[in-house]
Structures are given as C-alpha cells and as structure tokens.
Amino acid sequence: MRTRVLPTRRRGRGDTFGRATEGIARGMGTPWFLIGLTLFCVVWMAYNTLAPKPWQFDSAAIGFTALTLVLSLQASYAAPLILLAQNRQDDRDRVQFEQDRQRAERNLADTEYLAREVVALRLAMRDMASKDFIRAELRSLLEELDRRDADEAAFGGGEPAYGGEGTSTRG
C-alpha cells in the first residue's frame, strides 16, 4: 500500500529504523520526558538570565530565540517520528484484526459442526430402543412363547416347537 521513496538494500535496516522511531515516540510520551524537557528549559532560561552577560548565549531580552529554535527543531522531528510509530502500530493492528477474524471464522465453523453433530446424535438416540422398550418386547415374546407352548401342549403335542428333543431352552 505504501511506496518506498528510497530503495533499501537490506530488509532489516527498515525494521530497525521503525523500531527506533517507536522507541523514541514511546519515550516522548512518558512523564519523565516532559519533566526532563521542562528542567532543560528552566536551566536554559535560568542560566541565560542569571549568568554574567558575556557568558550568556541566548538573551532573555529577545525572547530566548535559540531555545525557541531548539524546541521547534525537536517538535519538527517528533511529529514525523510519532506518525511513523502510529503507522507501524496500525499495520500491526490490521494484521491482528485479520488473525482475529480468521480465528472467529474457524470457531464459528467448529461450533456449527458441533451443533450438527449434537443434532445427529439426538436423532440417532431418538431412533434407538430404550431399556423399557426392550423389556416390553422381551416380555411380549416370552408371553407369546408361553402361549405357543400352552397351545401345543393342549392340542397334542408333547414336544414344544422351539426346544428340539424335549428339552426346554428357557430357564
């Protein structure tokens, strides 16, 4: 998206500069930097106000012109360094956002898959015979076998139809 004005020979060099700008921008955003800059200005103005005239290098009479130039120079470098650091942070945020989006898509797909599996299991469980159903079927089969045995015994038979040689398979 961004074009390079000057080609770099090594990739690491651009990253080193970017990390340095972030370090400087991070340092400028601390209370210690503000305290240090304030002390620097106070010492500068105190020296140029209280020192003997031949030793002063920035006159208070003309509004501390050199101090104003130093602070303007510092501000002119600080603003682009802060913007560079913000651009790098924006790039990192964009990559992190894309990774989060992909992770959310994977989580959604996994959740939908698991929901379909749960529904399939519920449907499969609905088709499965329950313990009570199996007991009732076995009871009805036993009753039917008992009736058949009773019918065969009453009509002539001696041997039950399911036993073979006169032995009962039921206990």
PDB file of C-alpha atoms in Angstrom:
ATOM      1  CA  MET A   1       0.000   0.000   0.000  1.00  0.00           C
ATOM      2  CA  ARG A   2       2.804   2.427   0.809  1.00  0.00           C
ATOM      3  CA  THR A   3       5.521   3.027  -1.748  1.00  0.00           C
ATOM      4  CA  ARG A   4       9.142   3.403  -0.844  1.00  0.00           C
ATOM      5  CA  VAL A   5      10.859   6.594  -1.901  1.00  0.00           C
ATOM      6  CA  LEU A   6      14.367   5.265  -1.467  1.00  0.00           C
ATOM      7  CA  PRO A   7      15.071   1.582  -2.031  1.00  0.00           C
ATOM      8  CA  THR A   8      16.648  -0.204   0.905  1.00  0.00           C
ATOM      9  CA  ARG A   9      19.411  -2.699   0.416  1.00  0.00           C
ATOM     10  CA  ARG A  10      18.603  -4.832   3.415  1.00  0.00           C
ATOM     11  CA  ARG A  11      15.201  -5.517   4.899  1.00  0.00           C
ATOM     12  CA  GLY A  12      16.425  -5.423   8.491  1.00  0.00           C
ATOM     13  CA  ARG A  13      17.501  -1.806   8.147  1.00  0.00           C
ATOM     14  CA  GLY A  14      13.928  -0.513   7.649  1.00  0.00           C
ATOM     15  CA  ASP A  15      12.682  -2.527  10.570  1.00  0.00           C
ATOM     16  CA  THR A  16      15.484  -1.250  12.781  1.00  0.00           C
ATOM     17  CA  PHE A  17      14.586   2.324  11.920  1.00  0.00           C
ATOM     18  CA  GLY A  18      10.915   1.620  12.578  1.00  0.00           C
ATOM     19  CA  ARG A  19      11.710   0.101  15.966  1.00  0.00           C
ATOM     20  CA  ALA A  20      13.914   3.082  16.792  1.00  0.00           C
ATOM     21  CA  THR A  21      11.129   5.526  15.892  1.00  0.00           C
ATOM     22  CA  GLU A  22       8.718   3.590  18.078  1.00  0.00           C
ATOM     23  CA  GLY A  23      11.197   3.710  20.946  1.00  0.00           C
ATOM     24  CA  ILE A  24      11.643   7.457  20.566  1.00  0.00           C
ATOM     25  CA  ALA A  25       7.895   8.054  20.262  1.00  0.00           C
ATOM     26  CA  ARG A  26       7.286   5.847  23.290  1.00  0.00           C
ATOM     27  CA  GLY A  27       9.929   7.796  25.219  1.00  0.00           C
ATOM     28  CA  MET A  28       8.392  11.129  24.273  1.00  0.00           C
ATOM     29  CA  GLY A  29       5.075  10.016  25.666  1.00  0.00           C
ATOM     30  CA  THR A  30       6.360   9.483  29.200  1.00  0.00           C
ATOM     31  CA  PRO A  31       6.138  11.842  32.156  1.00  0.00           C
ATOM     32  CA  TRP A  32       9.928  11.593  32.551  1.00  0.00           C
ATOM     33  CA  PHE A  33      10.447  13.109  29.115  1.00  0.00           C
ATOM     34  CA  LEU A  34       8.145  16.018  29.973  1.00  0.00           C
ATOM     35  CA  ILE A  35       9.877  16.535  33.317  1.00  0.00           C
ATOM     36  CA  GLY A  36      13.297  16.382  31.636  1.00  0.00           C
ATOM     37  CA  LEU A  37      12.279  18.816  28.897  1.00  0.00           C
ATOM     38  CA  THR A  38      10.835  21.179  31.486  1.00  0.00           C
ATOM     39  CA  LEU A  39      14.033  21.027  33.562  1.00  0.00           C
ATOM     40  CA  PHE A  40      16.108  21.615  30.416  1.00  0.00           C
ATOM     41  CA  CYS A  41      14.090  24.740  29.590  1.00  0.00           C
ATOM     42  CA  VAL A  42      14.230  26.001  33.188  1.00  0.00           C
ATOM     43  CA  VAL A  43      18.008  25.512  33.363  1.00  0.00           C
ATOM     44  CA  TRP A  44      18.454  27.156  29.939  1.00  0.00           C
ATOM     45  CA  MET A  45      16.375  30.196  30.885  1.00  0.00           C
ATOM     46  CA  ALA A  46      17.918  30.454  34.381  1.00  0.00           C
ATOM     47  CA  TYR A  47      21.457  30.314  33.001  1.00  0.00           C
ATOM     48  CA  ASN A  48      20.775  32.866  30.271  1.00  0.00           C
ATOM     49  CA  THR A  49      19.025  35.167  32.742  1.00  0.00           C
ATOM     50  CA  LEU A  50      21.294  34.893  35.817  1.00  0.00           C
ATOM     51  CA  ALA A  51      24.737  34.301  34.270  1.00  0.00           C
ATOM     52  CA  PRO A  52      27.042  37.273  33.588  1.00  0.00           C
ATOM     53  CA  LYS A  53      26.343  38.985  30.248  1.00  0.00           C
ATOM     54  CA  PRO A  54      29.485  37.717  28.459  1.00  0.00           C
ATOM     55  CA  TRP A  55      28.650  34.102  29.367  1.00  0.00           C
ATOM     56  CA  GLN A  56      25.022  34.223  28.168  1.00  0.00           C
ATOM     57  CA  PHE A  57      24.403  32.774  24.702  1.00  0.00           C
ATOM     58  CA  ASP A  58      20.624  33.312  24.442  1.00  0.00           C
ATOM     59  CA  SER A  59      19.293  36.634  25.605  1.00  0.00           C
ATOM     60  CA  ALA A  60      16.062  36.920  27.535  1.00  0.00           C
ATOM     61  CA  ALA A  61      15.643  40.371  26.011  1.00  0.00           C
ATOM     62  CA  ILE A  62      14.959  38.891  22.586  1.00  0.00           C
ATOM     63  CA  GLY A  63      12.747  36.074  23.906  1.00  0.00           C
ATOM     64  CA  PHE A  64      15.195  33.162  24.128  1.00  0.00           C
ATOM     65  CA  THR A  65      15.442  32.797  20.344  1.00  0.00           C
ATOM     66  CA  ALA A  66      17.902  29.887  20.476  1.00  0.00           C
ATOM     67  CA  LEU A  67      15.685  27.987  22.933  1.00  0.00           C
ATOM     68  CA  THR A  68      12.701  28.563  20.660  1.00  0.00           C
ATOM     69  CA  LEU A  69      14.693  27.212  17.704  1.00  0.00           C
ATOM     70  CA  VAL A  70      15.823  24.144  19.682  1.00  0.00           C
ATOM     71  CA  LEU A  71      12.261  23.383  20.787  1.00  0.00           C
ATOM     72  CA  SER A  72      10.960  23.929  17.234  1.00  0.00           C
ATOM     73  CA  LEU A  73      13.606  21.557  15.883  1.00  0.00           C
ATOM     74  CA  GLN A  74      12.665  18.959  18.488  1.00  0.00           C
ATOM     75  CA  ALA A  75       8.970  19.314  17.613  1.00  0.00           C
ATOM     76  CA  SER A  76       9.653  19.123  13.872  1.00  0.00           C
ATOM     77  CA  TYR A  77      11.353  15.759  14.365  1.00  0.00           C
ATOM     78  CA  ALA A  78       8.937  14.485  16.996  1.00  0.00           C
ATOM     79  CA  ALA A  79       5.794  14.755  14.868  1.00  0.00           C
ATOM     80  CA  PRO A  80       7.012  12.568  11.949  1.00  0.00           C
ATOM     81  CA  LEU A  81       8.541  10.034  14.349  1.00  0.00           C
ATOM     82  CA  ILE A  82       5.231   9.743  16.175  1.00  0.00           C
ATOM     83  CA  LEU A  83       3.387   9.351  12.859  1.00  0.00           C
ATOM     84  CA  LEU A  84       5.807   6.608  11.770  1.00  0.00           C
ATOM     85  CA  ALA A  85       5.248   4.796  15.050  1.00  0.00           C
ATOM     86  CA  GLN A  86       1.470   5.127  14.641  1.00  0.00           C
ATOM     87  CA  ASN A  87       1.656   3.746  11.094  1.00  0.00           C
ATOM     88  CA  ARG A  88       3.592   0.719  12.312  1.00  0.00           C
ATOM     89  CA  GLN A  89       1.057   0.213  15.090  1.00  0.00           C
ATOM     90  CA  ASP A  90      -1.773   0.482  12.557  1.00  0.00           C
ATOM     91  CA  ASP A  91      -0.103  -2.211  10.448  1.00  0.00           C
ATOM     92  CA  ARG A  92       0.241  -4.479  13.479  1.00  0.00           C
ATOM     93  CA  ASP A  93      -3.374  -3.812  14.456  1.00  0.00           C
ATOM     94  CA  ARG A  94      -4.534  -4.633  10.920  1.00  0.00           C
ATOM     95  CA  VAL A  95      -2.670  -7.953  10.968  1.00  0.00           C
ATOM     96  CA  GLN A  96      -4.016  -8.744  14.443  1.00  0.00           C
ATOM     97  CA  PHE A  97      -7.557  -7.889  13.325  1.00  0.00           C
ATOM     98  CA  GLU A  98      -7.244 -10.208  10.324  1.00  0.00           C
ATOM     99  CA  GLN A  99      -5.951 -13.024  12.533  1.00  0.00           C
ATOM    100  CA  ASP A 100      -8.787 -12.463  14.999  1.00  0.00           C
ATOM    101  CA  ARG A 101     -11.312 -12.521  12.148  1.00  0.00           C
ATOM    102  CA  GLN A 102      -9.894 -15.794  10.805  1.00  0.00           C
ATOM    103  CA  ARG A 103      -9.907 -17.304  14.311  1.00  0.00           C
ATOM    104  CA  ALA A 104     -13.534 -16.225  14.781  1.00  0.00           C
ATOM    105  CA  GLU A 105     -14.477 -17.822  11.437  1.00  0.00           C
ATOM    106  CA  ARG A 106     -12.795 -21.077  12.464  1.00  0.00           C
ATOM    107  CA  ASN A 107     -14.545 -21.007  15.840  1.00  0.00           C
ATOM    108  CA  LEU A 108     -17.895 -20.386  14.137  1.00  0.00           C
ATOM    109  CA  ALA A 109     -17.312 -23.261  11.704  1.00  0.00           C
ATOM    110  CA  ASP A 110     -16.304 -25.561  14.582  1.00  0.00           C
ATOM    111  CA  THR A 111     -19.359 -24.526  16.581  1.00  0.00           C
ATOM    112  CA  GLU A 112     -21.679 -25.143  13.642  1.00  0.00           C
ATOM    113  CA  TYR A 113     -20.085 -28.552  13.045  1.00  0.00           C
ATOM    114  CA  LEU A 114     -20.506 -29.500  16.706  1.00  0.00           C
ATOM    115  CA  ALA A 115     -24.121 -28.304  16.671  1.00  0.00           C
ATOM    116  CA  ARG A 116     -24.830 -30.509  13.631  1.00  0.00           C
ATOM    117  CA  GLU A 117     -23.177 -33.458  15.373  1.00  0.00           C
ATOM    118  CA  VAL A 118     -25.284 -32.918  18.506  1.00  0.00           C
ATOM    119  CA  VAL A 119     -28.450 -32.819  16.394  1.00  0.00           C
ATOM    120  CA  ALA A 120     -27.378 -36.020  14.604  1.00  0.00           C
ATOM    121  CA  LEU A 121     -26.732 -37.708  17.949  1.00  0.00           C
ATOM    122  CA  ARG A 122     -30.131 -36.623  19.250  1.00  0.00           C
ATOM    123  CA  LEU A 123     -31.812 -38.015  16.163  1.00  0.00           C
ATOM    124  CA  ALA A 124     -29.855 -41.245  16.486  1.00  0.00           C
ATOM    125  CA  MET A 125     -30.793 -41.502  20.160  1.00  0.00           C
ATOM    126  CA  ARG A 126     -34.449 -40.998  19.268  1.00  0.00           C
ATOM    127  CA  ASP A 127     -34.234 -43.976  16.879  1.00  0.00           C
ATOM    128  CA  MET A 128     -32.526 -46.195  19.444  1.00  0.00           C
ATOM    129  CA  ALA A 129     -34.573 -48.579  21.505  1.00  0.00           C
ATOM    130  CA  SER A 130     -34.878 -47.641  25.127  1.00  0.00           C
ATOM    131  CA  LYS A 131     -34.404 -50.032  28.003  1.00  0.00           C
ATOM    132  CA  ASP A 132     -38.133 -50.040  28.762  1.00  0.00           C
ATOM    133  CA  PHE A 133     -38.985 -50.740  25.112  1.00  0.00           C
ATOM    134  CA  ILE A 134     -36.610 -53.731  25.006  1.00  0.00           C
ATOM    135  CA  ARG A 135     -38.033 -55.116  28.280  1.00  0.00           C
ATOM    136  CA  ALA A 136     -41.582 -54.779  26.977  1.00  0.00           C
ATOM    137  CA  GLU A 137     -40.658 -56.561  23.723  1.00  0.00           C
ATOM    138  CA  LEU A 138     -38.932 -59.362  25.581  1.00  0.00           C
ATOM    139  CA  ARG A 139     -41.950 -59.768  27.875  1.00  0.00           C
ATOM    140  CA  SER A 140     -44.313 -59.935  24.913  1.00  0.00           C
ATOM    141  CA  LEU A 141     -42.048 -62.530  23.233  1.00  0.00           C
ATOM    142  CA  LEU A 142     -41.954 -64.613  26.393  1.00  0.00           C
ATOM    143  CA  GLU A 143     -45.729 -64.405  26.699  1.00  0.00           C
ATOM    144  CA  GLU A 144     -46.083 -65.440  23.065  1.00  0.00           C
ATOM    145  CA  LEU A 145     -43.734 -68.392  23.602  1.00  0.00           C
ATOM    146  CA  ASP A 146     -45.616 -69.392  26.721  1.00  0.00           C
ATOM    147  CA  ARG A 147     -48.912 -69.267  24.794  1.00  0.00           C
ATOM    148  CA  ARG A 148     -47.440 -71.356  21.990  1.00  0.00           C
ATOM    149  CA  ASP A 149     -46.200 -73.912  24.484  1.00  0.00           C
ATOM    150  CA  ALA A 150     -49.591 -73.994  26.139  1.00  0.00           C
ATOM    151  CA  ASP A 151     -51.344 -74.382  22.741  1.00  0.00           C
ATOM    152  CA  GLU A 152     -49.044 -77.201  21.662  1.00  0.00           C
ATOM    153  CA  ALA A 153     -49.440 -78.972  24.947  1.00  0.00           C
ATOM    154  CA  ALA A 154     -53.202 -78.668  24.721  1.00  0.00           C
ATOM    155  CA  PHE A 155     -53.528 -79.835  21.088  1.00  0.00           C
ATOM    156  CA  GLY A 156     -51.449 -82.728  21.034  1.00  0.00           C
ATOM    157  CA  GLY A 157     -48.207 -82.434  21.213  1.00  0.00           C
ATOM    158  CA  GLY A 158     -45.724 -83.289  23.552  1.00  0.00           C
ATOM    159  CA  GLU A 159     -42.728 -81.520  22.307  1.00  0.00           C
ATOM    160  CA  PRO A 160     -42.502 -77.796  22.210  1.00  0.00           C
ATOM    161  CA  ALA A 161     -41.735 -76.335  18.831  1.00  0.00           C
ATOM    162  CA  TYR A 162     -38.659 -74.474  19.879  1.00  0.00           C
ATOM    163  CA  GLY A 163     -36.927 -76.987  22.116  1.00  0.00           C
ATOM    164  CA  GLY A 164     -35.856 -79.690  19.816  1.00  0.00           C
ATOM    165  CA  GLU A 165     -35.612 -83.025  21.642  1.00  0.00           C
ATOM    166  CA  GLY A 166     -37.873 -82.342  24.524  1.00  0.00           C
ATOM    167  CA  THR A 167     -35.551 -80.051  26.384  1.00  0.00           C
ATOM    168  CA  SER A 168     -36.572 -76.555  27.131  1.00  0.00           C
ATOM    169  CA  THR A 169     -34.202 -73.780  26.285  1.00  0.00           C
ATOM    170  CA  ARG A 170     -35.785 -71.412  28.774  1.00  0.00           C
ATOM    171  CA  GLY A 171     -34.669 -71.496  32.329  1.00  0.00           C
TER     172      GLY A 171
END
